Coordinates of C-alpha atoms in Angstrom, one line a residue:
Chain S
X1 CA 8.1 -59.4 -76.7
X2 CA 9.2 -59.2 -80.3
X3 CA 6.8 -59.7 -83.2
X4 CA 6.8 -63.0 -85.1
X5 CA 4.2 -62.9 -88.0
X6 CA 2.6 -66.3 -88.5
X7 CA 2.6 -66.1 -92.4
X8 CA 6.5 -66.1 -92.6
X9 CA 9.2 -68.8 -92.4
X10 CA 12.3 -68.3 -90.2
X11 CA 15.9 -69.4 -89.8
X12 CA 17.9 -70.2 -86.7
X13 CA 20.1 -67.2 -87.6
X14 CA 17.2 -64.8 -87.3
X15 CA 16.3 -64.2 -91.0
X16 CA 12.7 -64.3 -92.2
X17 CA 11.4 -65.4 -95.6
X18 CA 8.1 -64.4 -97.3
X19 CA 6.8 -66.2 -100.4
X20 CA 5.2 -63.7 -102.8
X21 CA 2.3 -64.5 -105.1
X22 CA 4.6 -64.9 -108.1
X23 CA 6.6 -67.5 -106.4
X24 CA 9.7 -65.3 -105.7
X25 CA 10.7 -64.7 -102.1
X26 CA 11.5 -61.7 -99.9
X27 CA 14.1 -61.9 -97.2
X28 CA 14.9 -59.8 -94.1
X29 CA 15.9 -60.0 -90.5
X30 CA 13.5 -60.5 -87.6
X31 CA 12.2 -58.1 -85.1
X32 CA 14.1 -60.1 -82.5
X33 CA 17.3 -59.6 -84.5
X34 CA 16.9 -55.8 -85.0
X35 CA 16.2 -55.4 -81.4
X36 CA 19.3 -57.4 -80.4
X37 CA 21.5 -55.4 -82.8
X38 CA 20.3 -52.0 -81.7
X39 CA 20.2 -48.8 -83.8
X40 CA 21.3 -49.8 -87.4
X41 CA 23.3 -47.2 -89.3
X42 CA 24.5 -49.0 -92.4
X43 CA 23.2 -51.8 -94.6
X44 CA 24.9 -53.5 -97.5
X45 CA 22.4 -55.4 -99.7
X46 CA 23.3 -58.0 -102.4
X47 CA 23.5 -57.0 -106.0
X48 CA 21.0 -58.2 -108.6
X49 CA 22.1 -61.3 -110.4
X50 CA 24.1 -62.8 -107.6
X51 CA 23.4 -66.4 -106.8
X52 CA 23.4 -67.5 -103.2
X53 CA 23.3 -70.8 -101.2
X54 CA 21.6 -71.4 -97.8
X55 CA 23.8 -70.2 -95.0
X56 CA 26.0 -68.0 -97.3
X57 CA 26.5 -64.4 -95.9
X58 CA 24.7 -62.2 -98.5
X59 CA 24.1 -58.9 -96.7
X60 CA 25.7 -56.9 -93.9
X61 CA 23.9 -54.9 -91.3
X62 CA 25.9 -52.5 -89.1
X63 CA 24.8 -51.0 -85.8
X64 CA 26.8 -48.2 -84.2
X65 CA 28.7 -50.9 -82.3
X66 CA 29.3 -53.7 -84.7
X67 CA 28.9 -55.3 -88.2
X68 CA 26.8 -58.5 -88.6
X69 CA 26.4 -60.8 -91.5
X70 CA 23.0 -61.8 -92.7
X71 CA 22.7 -65.3 -94.2
X72 CA 20.8 -66.4 -97.2
X73 CA 17.9 -68.7 -96.0
X74 CA 17.5 -70.5 -99.4
X75 CA 19.2 -71.1 -102.7
X76 CA 18.4 -68.4 -105.2
X77 CA 19.3 -65.6 -107.5
X78 CA 19.0 -62.1 -106.3
X79 CA 16.3 -60.1 -108.2
X80 CA 17.1 -56.9 -106.3
X81 CA 18.5 -55.6 -103.0
X82 CA 16.2 -53.1 -101.2
X83 CA 17.4 -49.8 -102.7
X84 CA 15.7 -47.7 -99.9
X85 CA 17.9 -49.0 -97.1
X86 CA 21.0 -47.1 -98.2
X87 CA 19.5 -43.8 -97.3
X88 CA 17.3 -45.1 -94.4
X89 CA 18.9 -48.0 -92.6
X90 CA 16.8 -47.2 -89.5
X91 CA 13.8 -48.8 -91.4
X92 CA 15.3 -52.1 -90.4
X93 CA 14.6 -51.2 -86.8
X94 CA 11.2 -49.6 -87.3
X95 CA 9.7 -52.0 -89.9
X96 CA 11.8 -55.2 -90.1
X97 CA 9.0 -57.2 -91.8
X98 CA 7.9 -54.5 -94.2
X99 CA 10.0 -51.6 -95.5
X100 CA 13.1 -53.3 -94.0
X101 CA 13.2 -56.2 -96.4
X102 CA 16.8 -56.8 -97.6
X103 CA 16.4 -58.6 -100.9
X104 CA 14.1 -60.4 -103.3
X105 CA 15.2 -63.8 -104.7
X106 CA 14.1 -66.2 -107.4
X107 CA 14.4 -69.7 -105.9
X108 CA 16.9 -72.0 -107.7
X109 CA 16.1 -75.0 -105.5
X110 CA 13.3 -76.0 -103.2
X111 CA 13.7 -74.4 -99.8
X112 CA 15.2 -76.6 -97.1
X113 CA 13.8 -77.0 -93.7
X114 CA 12.8 -73.6 -92.3
X115 CA 11.2 -72.8 -89.0
X116 CA 7.5 -71.9 -88.5
X117 CA 6.6 -68.9 -86.5
X118 CA 5.8 -71.1 -83.5
X119 CA 9.2 -72.8 -83.8
X120 CA 11.1 -69.6 -84.2
X121 CA 9.3 -68.1 -81.1
X122 CA 10.3 -71.1 -79.1
X123 CA 14.0 -70.7 -80.3
X124 CA 14.1 -67.0 -79.2
X125 CA 12.5 -67.9 -75.9
X126 CA 15.2 -70.5 -75.3
X127 CA 18.0 -68.1 -76.3
X128 CA 16.7 -65.6 -73.8
X129 CA 17.0 -68.1 -70.9
Chain N
X1 CA 28.7 -62.4 -63.5
X2 CA 30.8 -59.3 -63.2
X3 CA 31.1 -56.8 -60.5
X4 CA 28.1 -54.5 -60.0
X5 CA 27.9 -50.8 -59.2
X6 CA 25.4 -49.4 -56.7
X7 CA 23.2 -48.5 -59.7
X8 CA 23.0 -52.0 -61.2
X9 CA 19.5 -52.6 -60.1
X10 CA 18.4 -49.3 -61.5
X11 CA 19.9 -50.0 -64.9
X12 CA 18.3 -53.5 -65.0
X13 CA 14.9 -52.3 -64.0
X14 CA 15.1 -49.5 -66.7
X15 CA 15.6 -52.2 -69.3
X16 CA 19.2 -51.6 -70.0
X17 CA 21.1 -54.0 -72.2
X18 CA 23.8 -55.1 -69.8
X19 CA 27.3 -56.0 -71.1
X20 CA 30.6 -57.1 -69.4
X21 CA 33.1 -54.3 -69.4
X22 CA 36.5 -54.5 -67.6
X23 CA 35.1 -57.1 -65.3
X24 CA 31.9 -55.2 -64.5
X25 CA 28.3 -55.7 -65.6
X26 CA 27.5 -52.3 -67.1
X27 CA 24.6 -50.8 -69.2
X28 CA 25.4 -50.6 -73.0
X29 CA 22.2 -48.6 -73.7
X30 CA 18.7 -48.2 -72.4
X31 CA 16.9 -48.7 -75.8
X32 CA 18.6 -46.4 -78.3
X33 CA 22.3 -45.6 -78.3
X34 CA 21.6 -42.9 -80.9
X35 CA 19.0 -41.1 -78.8
X36 CA 21.3 -41.2 -75.8
X37 CA 24.2 -39.7 -77.8
X38 CA 22.0 -36.9 -79.1
X39 CA 20.6 -36.2 -75.6
X40 CA 24.2 -35.4 -74.5
X41 CA 25.0 -33.3 -77.5
X42 CA 21.7 -31.4 -77.3
X43 CA 20.6 -31.3 -73.6
X44 CA 21.9 -33.6 -70.9
X45 CA 22.7 -37.2 -70.1
X46 CA 23.9 -39.2 -67.1
X47 CA 26.4 -42.1 -67.1
X48 CA 27.1 -44.5 -64.3
X49 CA 30.9 -44.5 -64.3
X50 CA 31.2 -46.1 -60.8
X51 CA 33.2 -48.9 -62.4
X52 CA 36.1 -46.5 -62.7
X53 CA 38.6 -46.8 -59.9
X54 CA 39.1 -43.9 -57.5
X55 CA 42.4 -43.9 -55.6
X56 CA 43.3 -41.6 -52.8
X57 CA 47.0 -40.9 -52.2
X58 CA 47.9 -39.3 -48.9
X59 CA 51.2 -38.3 -47.3
X60 CA 53.7 -35.5 -47.2
X61 CA 55.6 -37.0 -50.2
X62 CA 52.6 -37.5 -52.5
X63 CA 53.6 -34.8 -54.9
X64 CA 57.1 -36.2 -55.2
X65 CA 55.7 -39.7 -55.8
X66 CA 53.4 -38.4 -58.6
X67 CA 56.2 -36.3 -60.2
X68 CA 58.0 -39.6 -60.7
X69 CA 55.0 -41.8 -61.7
X70 CA 53.0 -39.5 -63.9
X71 CA 54.2 -38.3 -67.3
X72 CA 52.3 -35.0 -66.9
X73 CA 53.8 -32.8 -64.1
X74 CA 51.7 -32.4 -61.0
X75 CA 54.0 -29.5 -60.2
X76 CA 51.5 -27.6 -62.4
X77 CA 48.8 -28.3 -59.7
X78 CA 48.9 -25.4 -57.2
X79 CA 45.2 -24.5 -56.7
X80 CA 43.3 -27.1 -54.6
X81 CA 40.7 -28.9 -56.7
X82 CA 42.6 -28.5 -60.0
X83 CA 42.8 -31.7 -62.2
X84 CA 45.5 -32.9 -64.6
X85 CA 45.2 -35.5 -67.3
X86 CA 48.1 -37.8 -68.3
X87 CA 49.6 -41.2 -68.4
X88 CA 51.4 -43.7 -66.2
X89 CA 54.3 -45.0 -68.3
X90 CA 56.5 -48.1 -68.0
X91 CA 60.3 -47.9 -68.4
X92 CA 59.9 -48.4 -72.2
X93 CA 57.7 -45.4 -72.4
X94 CA 54.6 -47.5 -73.0
X95 CA 51.3 -46.4 -71.5
X96 CA 50.2 -48.4 -68.4
X97 CA 47.1 -46.3 -68.1
X98 CA 45.6 -42.9 -68.7
X99 CA 44.1 -41.1 -65.7
X100 CA 43.0 -37.8 -64.1
X101 CA 44.8 -36.6 -61.0
X102 CA 43.1 -34.1 -58.7
X103 CA 45.1 -32.0 -56.3
X104 CA 43.0 -31.9 -53.1
X105 CA 45.6 -30.6 -50.6
X106 CA 49.4 -30.7 -50.2
X107 CA 49.1 -34.1 -48.5
X108 CA 46.2 -35.5 -50.6
X109 CA 45.9 -36.2 -54.3
X110 CA 43.2 -38.3 -56.0
X111 CA 43.6 -40.4 -59.1
X112 CA 40.8 -41.8 -61.3
X113 CA 41.9 -44.7 -63.4
X114 CA 40.2 -47.1 -65.8
X115 CA 38.2 -50.1 -64.6
X116 CA 39.9 -52.7 -66.7
X117 CA 43.4 -51.6 -65.5
X118 CA 42.5 -51.3 -61.8
X119 CA 44.5 -54.2 -60.4
X120 CA 47.7 -53.5 -62.3
X121 CA 47.5 -49.7 -61.6
X122 CA 47.0 -50.3 -57.9
X123 CA 49.9 -52.7 -57.8
X124 CA 52.2 -50.3 -59.8
X125 CA 51.3 -47.3 -57.6
X126 CA 51.6 -49.2 -54.3
X127 CA 54.9 -50.7 -55.4
X128 CA 56.3 -47.1 -55.8
X129 CA 54.3 -45.5 -53.0
X130 CA 56.0 -47.5 -50.3
X131 CA 59.3 -45.7 -50.7
X132 CA 57.6 -42.4 -50.4
X133 CA 55.6 -43.3 -47.3
X134 CA 52.4 -42.5 -49.3
X135 CA 49.2 -44.2 -48.2
X136 CA 47.2 -45.6 -51.2
X137 CA 43.5 -46.2 -50.6
X138 CA 41.0 -47.5 -53.2
X139 CA 37.8 -45.6 -52.7
X140 CA 35.4 -48.5 -53.5
X141 CA 32.9 -46.7 -51.1
X142 CA 32.4 -44.0 -53.7
X143 CA 30.2 -44.1 -56.8
X144 CA 30.7 -41.8 -59.7
X145 CA 28.1 -40.2 -62.1
X146 CA 29.1 -38.3 -65.2
X147 CA 26.4 -35.7 -66.1
X148 CA 27.2 -34.3 -69.5
X149 CA 25.7 -32.0 -72.1
X150 CA 24.9 -28.3 -72.5
X151 CA 22.3 -28.4 -69.8
X152 CA 24.1 -30.8 -67.5
X153 CA 25.7 -28.3 -65.0
X154 CA 22.3 -26.6 -64.3
X155 CA 20.7 -30.0 -63.7
X156 CA 23.2 -30.9 -61.1
X157 CA 23.3 -27.5 -59.5
X158 CA 19.5 -27.7 -59.1
X159 CA 20.0 -30.6 -56.7
X160 CA 22.6 -28.7 -54.5
X161 CA 22.1 -26.2 -51.7
X162 CA 22.0 -22.6 -52.8
X163 CA 25.5 -21.9 -51.8
X164 CA 26.6 -25.3 -53.2
X165 CA 25.0 -24.6 -56.6
X166 CA 26.8 -21.2 -56.7
X167 CA 30.1 -22.9 -56.0
X168 CA 29.5 -25.7 -58.5
X169 CA 28.6 -23.3 -61.3
X170 CA 31.6 -21.1 -60.5
X171 CA 34.0 -24.1 -61.0
X172 CA 36.5 -23.5 -63.7
X173 CA 37.2 -26.1 -66.4
X174 CA 39.1 -29.1 -65.1
X175 CA 38.5 -28.1 -61.5
X176 CA 36.6 -29.8 -58.7
X177 CA 35.5 -29.1 -55.1
X178 CA 33.9 -30.8 -52.2
X179 CA 30.4 -29.5 -52.3
X180 CA 27.5 -30.6 -50.0
X181 CA 29.3 -33.8 -49.2
X182 CA 30.0 -34.7 -52.8
X183 CA 33.1 -34.2 -54.9
X184 CA 31.9 -32.3 -58.0
X185 CA 34.4 -31.8 -60.8
X186 CA 34.0 -29.9 -64.2
X187 CA 35.4 -32.8 -66.2
X188 CA 34.1 -35.4 -68.6
X189 CA 34.7 -37.7 -71.6
X190 CA 32.2 -36.4 -74.1
X191 CA 33.4 -33.1 -75.5
X192 CA 30.5 -31.3 -73.8
X193 CA 30.2 -29.3 -70.7
X194 CA 29.3 -31.2 -67.5
X195 CA 30.2 -32.5 -64.1
X196 CA 31.6 -35.7 -62.8
X197 CA 30.2 -36.3 -59.3
X198 CA 31.8 -38.7 -56.8
X199 CA 29.6 -39.5 -53.9
X200 CA 29.0 -42.2 -51.3
X201 CA 27.7 -45.3 -53.1
X202 CA 24.5 -45.4 -51.0
X203 CA 23.5 -42.0 -52.3
X204 CA 24.0 -42.9 -56.0
X205 CA 20.5 -44.2 -56.6
X206 CA 18.8 -41.1 -55.3
X207 CA 21.0 -38.8 -57.3
X208 CA 20.4 -40.9 -60.4
X209 CA 16.6 -40.8 -59.9
X210 CA 16.6 -37.0 -59.2
X211 CA 18.5 -36.4 -62.4
X212 CA 16.4 -38.6 -64.6
X213 CA 13.2 -37.2 -63.0
X214 CA 14.5 -33.8 -64.1
X215 CA 14.8 -35.0 -67.7
X216 CA 18.4 -36.0 -67.8
X217 CA 18.7 -39.0 -70.2
X218 CA 20.2 -42.2 -68.8
X219 CA 23.1 -43.1 -71.1
X220 CA 25.1 -46.3 -71.4
X221 CA 28.7 -47.2 -72.4
X222 CA 27.7 -47.3 -76.1
X223 CA 27.0 -43.6 -76.2
X224 CA 30.0 -42.9 -74.0
X225 CA 32.2 -44.5 -76.7
X226 CA 30.7 -42.6 -79.7
X227 CA 30.8 -39.3 -77.8
X228 CA 34.4 -39.7 -76.7
X229 CA 35.4 -40.8 -80.2
X230 CA 33.7 -37.7 -81.7
X231 CA 35.5 -35.6 -79.0
X232 CA 38.9 -37.2 -80.2
X233 CA 39.6 -38.7 -76.8
X234 CA 41.5 -42.0 -76.6
X235 CA 40.3 -45.2 -75.0
X236 CA 42.9 -47.1 -73.1
X237 CA 43.5 -50.6 -74.4
X238 CA 42.2 -49.6 -77.8
X239 CA 44.0 -46.4 -78.9
X240 CA 47.1 -46.9 -76.7
X241 CA 48.5 -49.5 -74.5
X242 CA 51.8 -50.7 -72.9
X243 CA 53.4 -51.1 -76.4
X244 CA 52.7 -47.6 -77.6
X245 CA 54.1 -44.4 -76.2
X246 CA 52.1 -41.2 -75.7
X247 CA 54.1 -39.6 -78.5
X248 CA 52.6 -42.1 -81.0
X249 CA 49.1 -41.8 -79.4
X250 CA 48.3 -38.1 -79.9
X251 CA 49.2 -37.5 -76.2
X252 CA 52.5 -35.6 -76.5
X253 CA 50.6 -32.6 -75.0
X254 CA 50.2 -34.6 -71.7
X255 CA 53.9 -35.3 -71.4
X256 CA 55.7 -32.6 -69.4
X257 CA 59.4 -32.7 -70.1
X258 CA 60.2 -30.2 -67.3
X259 CA 64.0 -30.1 -66.9
X260 CA 63.8 -30.5 -63.1
X261 CA 62.4 -34.0 -62.7
X262 CA 62.9 -37.6 -63.7
X263 CA 59.8 -39.6 -64.4
X264 CA 59.4 -43.3 -65.3
X265 CA 59.5 -43.6 -69.1
X266 CA 61.2 -40.2 -69.7
X267 CA 64.4 -41.7 -71.0
X268 CA 62.6 -43.9 -73.4
X269 CA 60.5 -41.0 -74.7
X270 CA 63.6 -38.8 -75.1
X271 CA 65.2 -41.6 -77.1
X272 CA 62.1 -42.0 -79.2
X273 CA 61.9 -38.3 -79.9
X274 CA 65.7 -38.2 -80.8
X275 CA 65.4 -40.9 -83.4
X276 CA 62.1 -39.6 -84.7
X277 CA 58.6 -40.8 -83.8
X278 CA 57.6 -43.1 -86.6
X279 CA 53.9 -43.4 -86.1
X280 CA 51.2 -41.0 -85.1
X281 CA 47.5 -41.2 -84.1
X282 CA 45.2 -39.3 -86.5
X283 CA 41.5 -38.8 -87.1
X284 CA 39.9 -40.3 -90.2
X285 CA 36.7 -39.3 -91.9
X286 CA 35.2 -41.9 -94.3
X287 CA 34.3 -40.2 -97.6
X288 CA 31.9 -43.0 -98.6
X289 CA 29.1 -45.0 -97.1
X290 CA 30.2 -47.7 -94.6
X291 CA 31.5 -47.9 -91.1
X292 CA 35.2 -47.8 -90.0
X293 CA 36.1 -50.3 -87.3
X294 CA 39.1 -51.1 -85.1
X295 CA 41.8 -53.1 -86.7
X296 CA 40.9 -52.3 -90.3
X297 CA 44.0 -51.6 -92.5
X298 CA 44.8 -48.1 -93.6
X299 CA 46.7 -47.6 -96.8
X300 CA 48.5 -44.3 -97.2
X301 CA 50.0 -43.7 -100.7
X302 CA 53.7 -43.1 -100.4
X303 CA 54.0 -43.5 -96.6
X304 CA 53.0 -47.1 -96.0
X305 CA 50.2 -48.7 -93.9
X306 CA 48.5 -48.2 -90.6
X307 CA 45.6 -49.5 -88.6
X308 CA 42.4 -48.1 -87.2
X309 CA 42.4 -48.2 -83.4
X310 CA 38.8 -47.0 -82.8
X311 CA 36.1 -46.7 -85.5
X312 CA 32.4 -46.0 -85.4
X313 CA 29.5 -44.3 -87.0
X314 CA 29.3 -40.7 -85.8
X315 CA 25.7 -39.9 -84.8
X316 CA 26.5 -36.1 -84.9
X317 CA 28.2 -36.1 -88.3
X318 CA 26.1 -38.9 -89.7
X319 CA 29.1 -40.5 -91.3
X320 CA 31.9 -42.8 -90.1
X321 CA 34.9 -41.6 -88.2
X322 CA 38.0 -43.3 -86.7
X323 CA 41.2 -42.9 -84.9
X324 CA 44.1 -44.6 -86.7
X325 CA 47.8 -45.1 -86.1
X326 CA 49.7 -44.4 -89.3
X327 CA 53.2 -43.5 -90.5
X328 CA 54.1 -40.0 -89.3
X329 CA 54.3 -38.3 -92.8
X330 CA 50.7 -39.4 -93.6
X331 CA 48.3 -36.7 -94.5
X332 CA 45.4 -36.0 -96.8
X333 CA 43.6 -38.8 -98.6
X334 CA 44.0 -42.5 -97.5
X335 CA 42.2 -45.7 -98.2
X336 CA 40.8 -48.2 -95.6
X337 CA 40.2 -51.8 -96.4
X338 CA 36.6 -52.7 -95.3
X339 CA 35.6 -56.3 -96.0
X340 CA 38.0 -56.6 -98.9
X341 CA 37.0 -53.3 -100.5
X342 CA 39.1 -50.1 -100.5
X343 CA 37.1 -47.1 -99.3
X344 CA 38.3 -43.5 -99.5
X345 CA 38.9 -41.6 -96.2
X346 CA 40.8 -38.5 -95.3
X347 CA 43.1 -37.6 -92.4
X348 CA 41.9 -34.9 -90.0
X349 CA 43.1 -33.6 -86.7
X350 CA 40.8 -34.6 -83.9
X351 CA 38.5 -33.6 -82.2
X352 CA 35.7 -34.2 -84.8
X353 CA 33.0 -32.6 -82.7
X354 CA 33.2 -30.1 -79.8
X355 CA 30.2 -28.6 -77.9
X356 CA 27.8 -30.1 -80.5
X357 CA 29.5 -28.6 -83.5
X358 CA 31.3 -30.3 -86.3
X359 CA 35.0 -29.4 -86.5
X360 CA 35.9 -31.3 -89.7
X361 CA 34.5 -28.9 -92.3

């Protein structure tokens, strides 16, 4: 069973979103997603200053087998992409909700409807059927 | 649901990620493709390759049939058990499939062909076999396990009788023999030492369990693909197909232009050689971060453009490698278009890795 921390928000495309004390947000991919992708060997994070819209591909994660887009969960401006992932993409597999964060964003609009942990868990359970 | 090998339930209960491949439900990996890859390079791994199609050819004219159908020359096979790799070609010189042919006796040869091409291969072989009075039998009763890695042969030998183990360990490269009721061959698709074992399907689970109990890592098709790519071995349907000839697929060494025989596709290959082979299959090593993938565009300054046919991350080299079809004069540095960006790569001669060691300098 994959981990779904209750203090985060989620998307249907398997990203998570954490609101930090200063109001900025941190974004990554879920434990379910990293498990489905398998061993990750390359990550392309967005550059600082880029503005993104919800649903826009803003990062790429590549397993040995395939490349997958990661979609921005909210409207925002990228503060920074996680610089540690270039040298250690496997962190996305081992610590998807911690060291495996992909980018920090400053919100430019109120977030749309995101899933709660319970709703996301229900979604992944349905997909498994 | 696809077809299932006698080991399907073992894969499923081991938690394998199952994928469809060539009409079969096969394990992609058992948790970590990278760990499986490294197990084969460093110790030993076992692959279920029972989806591959084993075809027995029997009759007095079998050698004559194969001398016509097979672009390599089975005339080279004189010692029983000896194997030969090559292609079946169509009249245009395109590759119908690549296969291994074993010489088991003057009236008995065995071909091992790809799973995805099974139906068309059988049809092609049967169509020509009739005129030679050769009996064609698909050995769906047999399973096949590939045990690969520096420790692989010892692990298999430990499960044989004393005399059987001695015979297995004495097998020369690319030779096989009937040992203790199994057909054991010193062949593989990884660039490592190892055996491929063909055995009755009902014995496959016990062999699998005995090997894994002895520490041999279960390995899926994912690691099989990264290992064969590092070893510079082509994958049918990806690196060559009916529209490419062996001469433009890095397989000229498998075409035997012996003066004394006609084989299907020979005239087309001779014509291609006479006018000059315009494209070749080369290895690429990415000089930057990123991952090369099939169908990406290759730009070679001065010679034109080509395309990647297989690309991946190389777990052994910890960088990306690929096979690519490019204009024949291409050499040295090239660029590859990856998601709209041009990345630097260089042309190398495969294999990239052999017996665990990098060959690309």
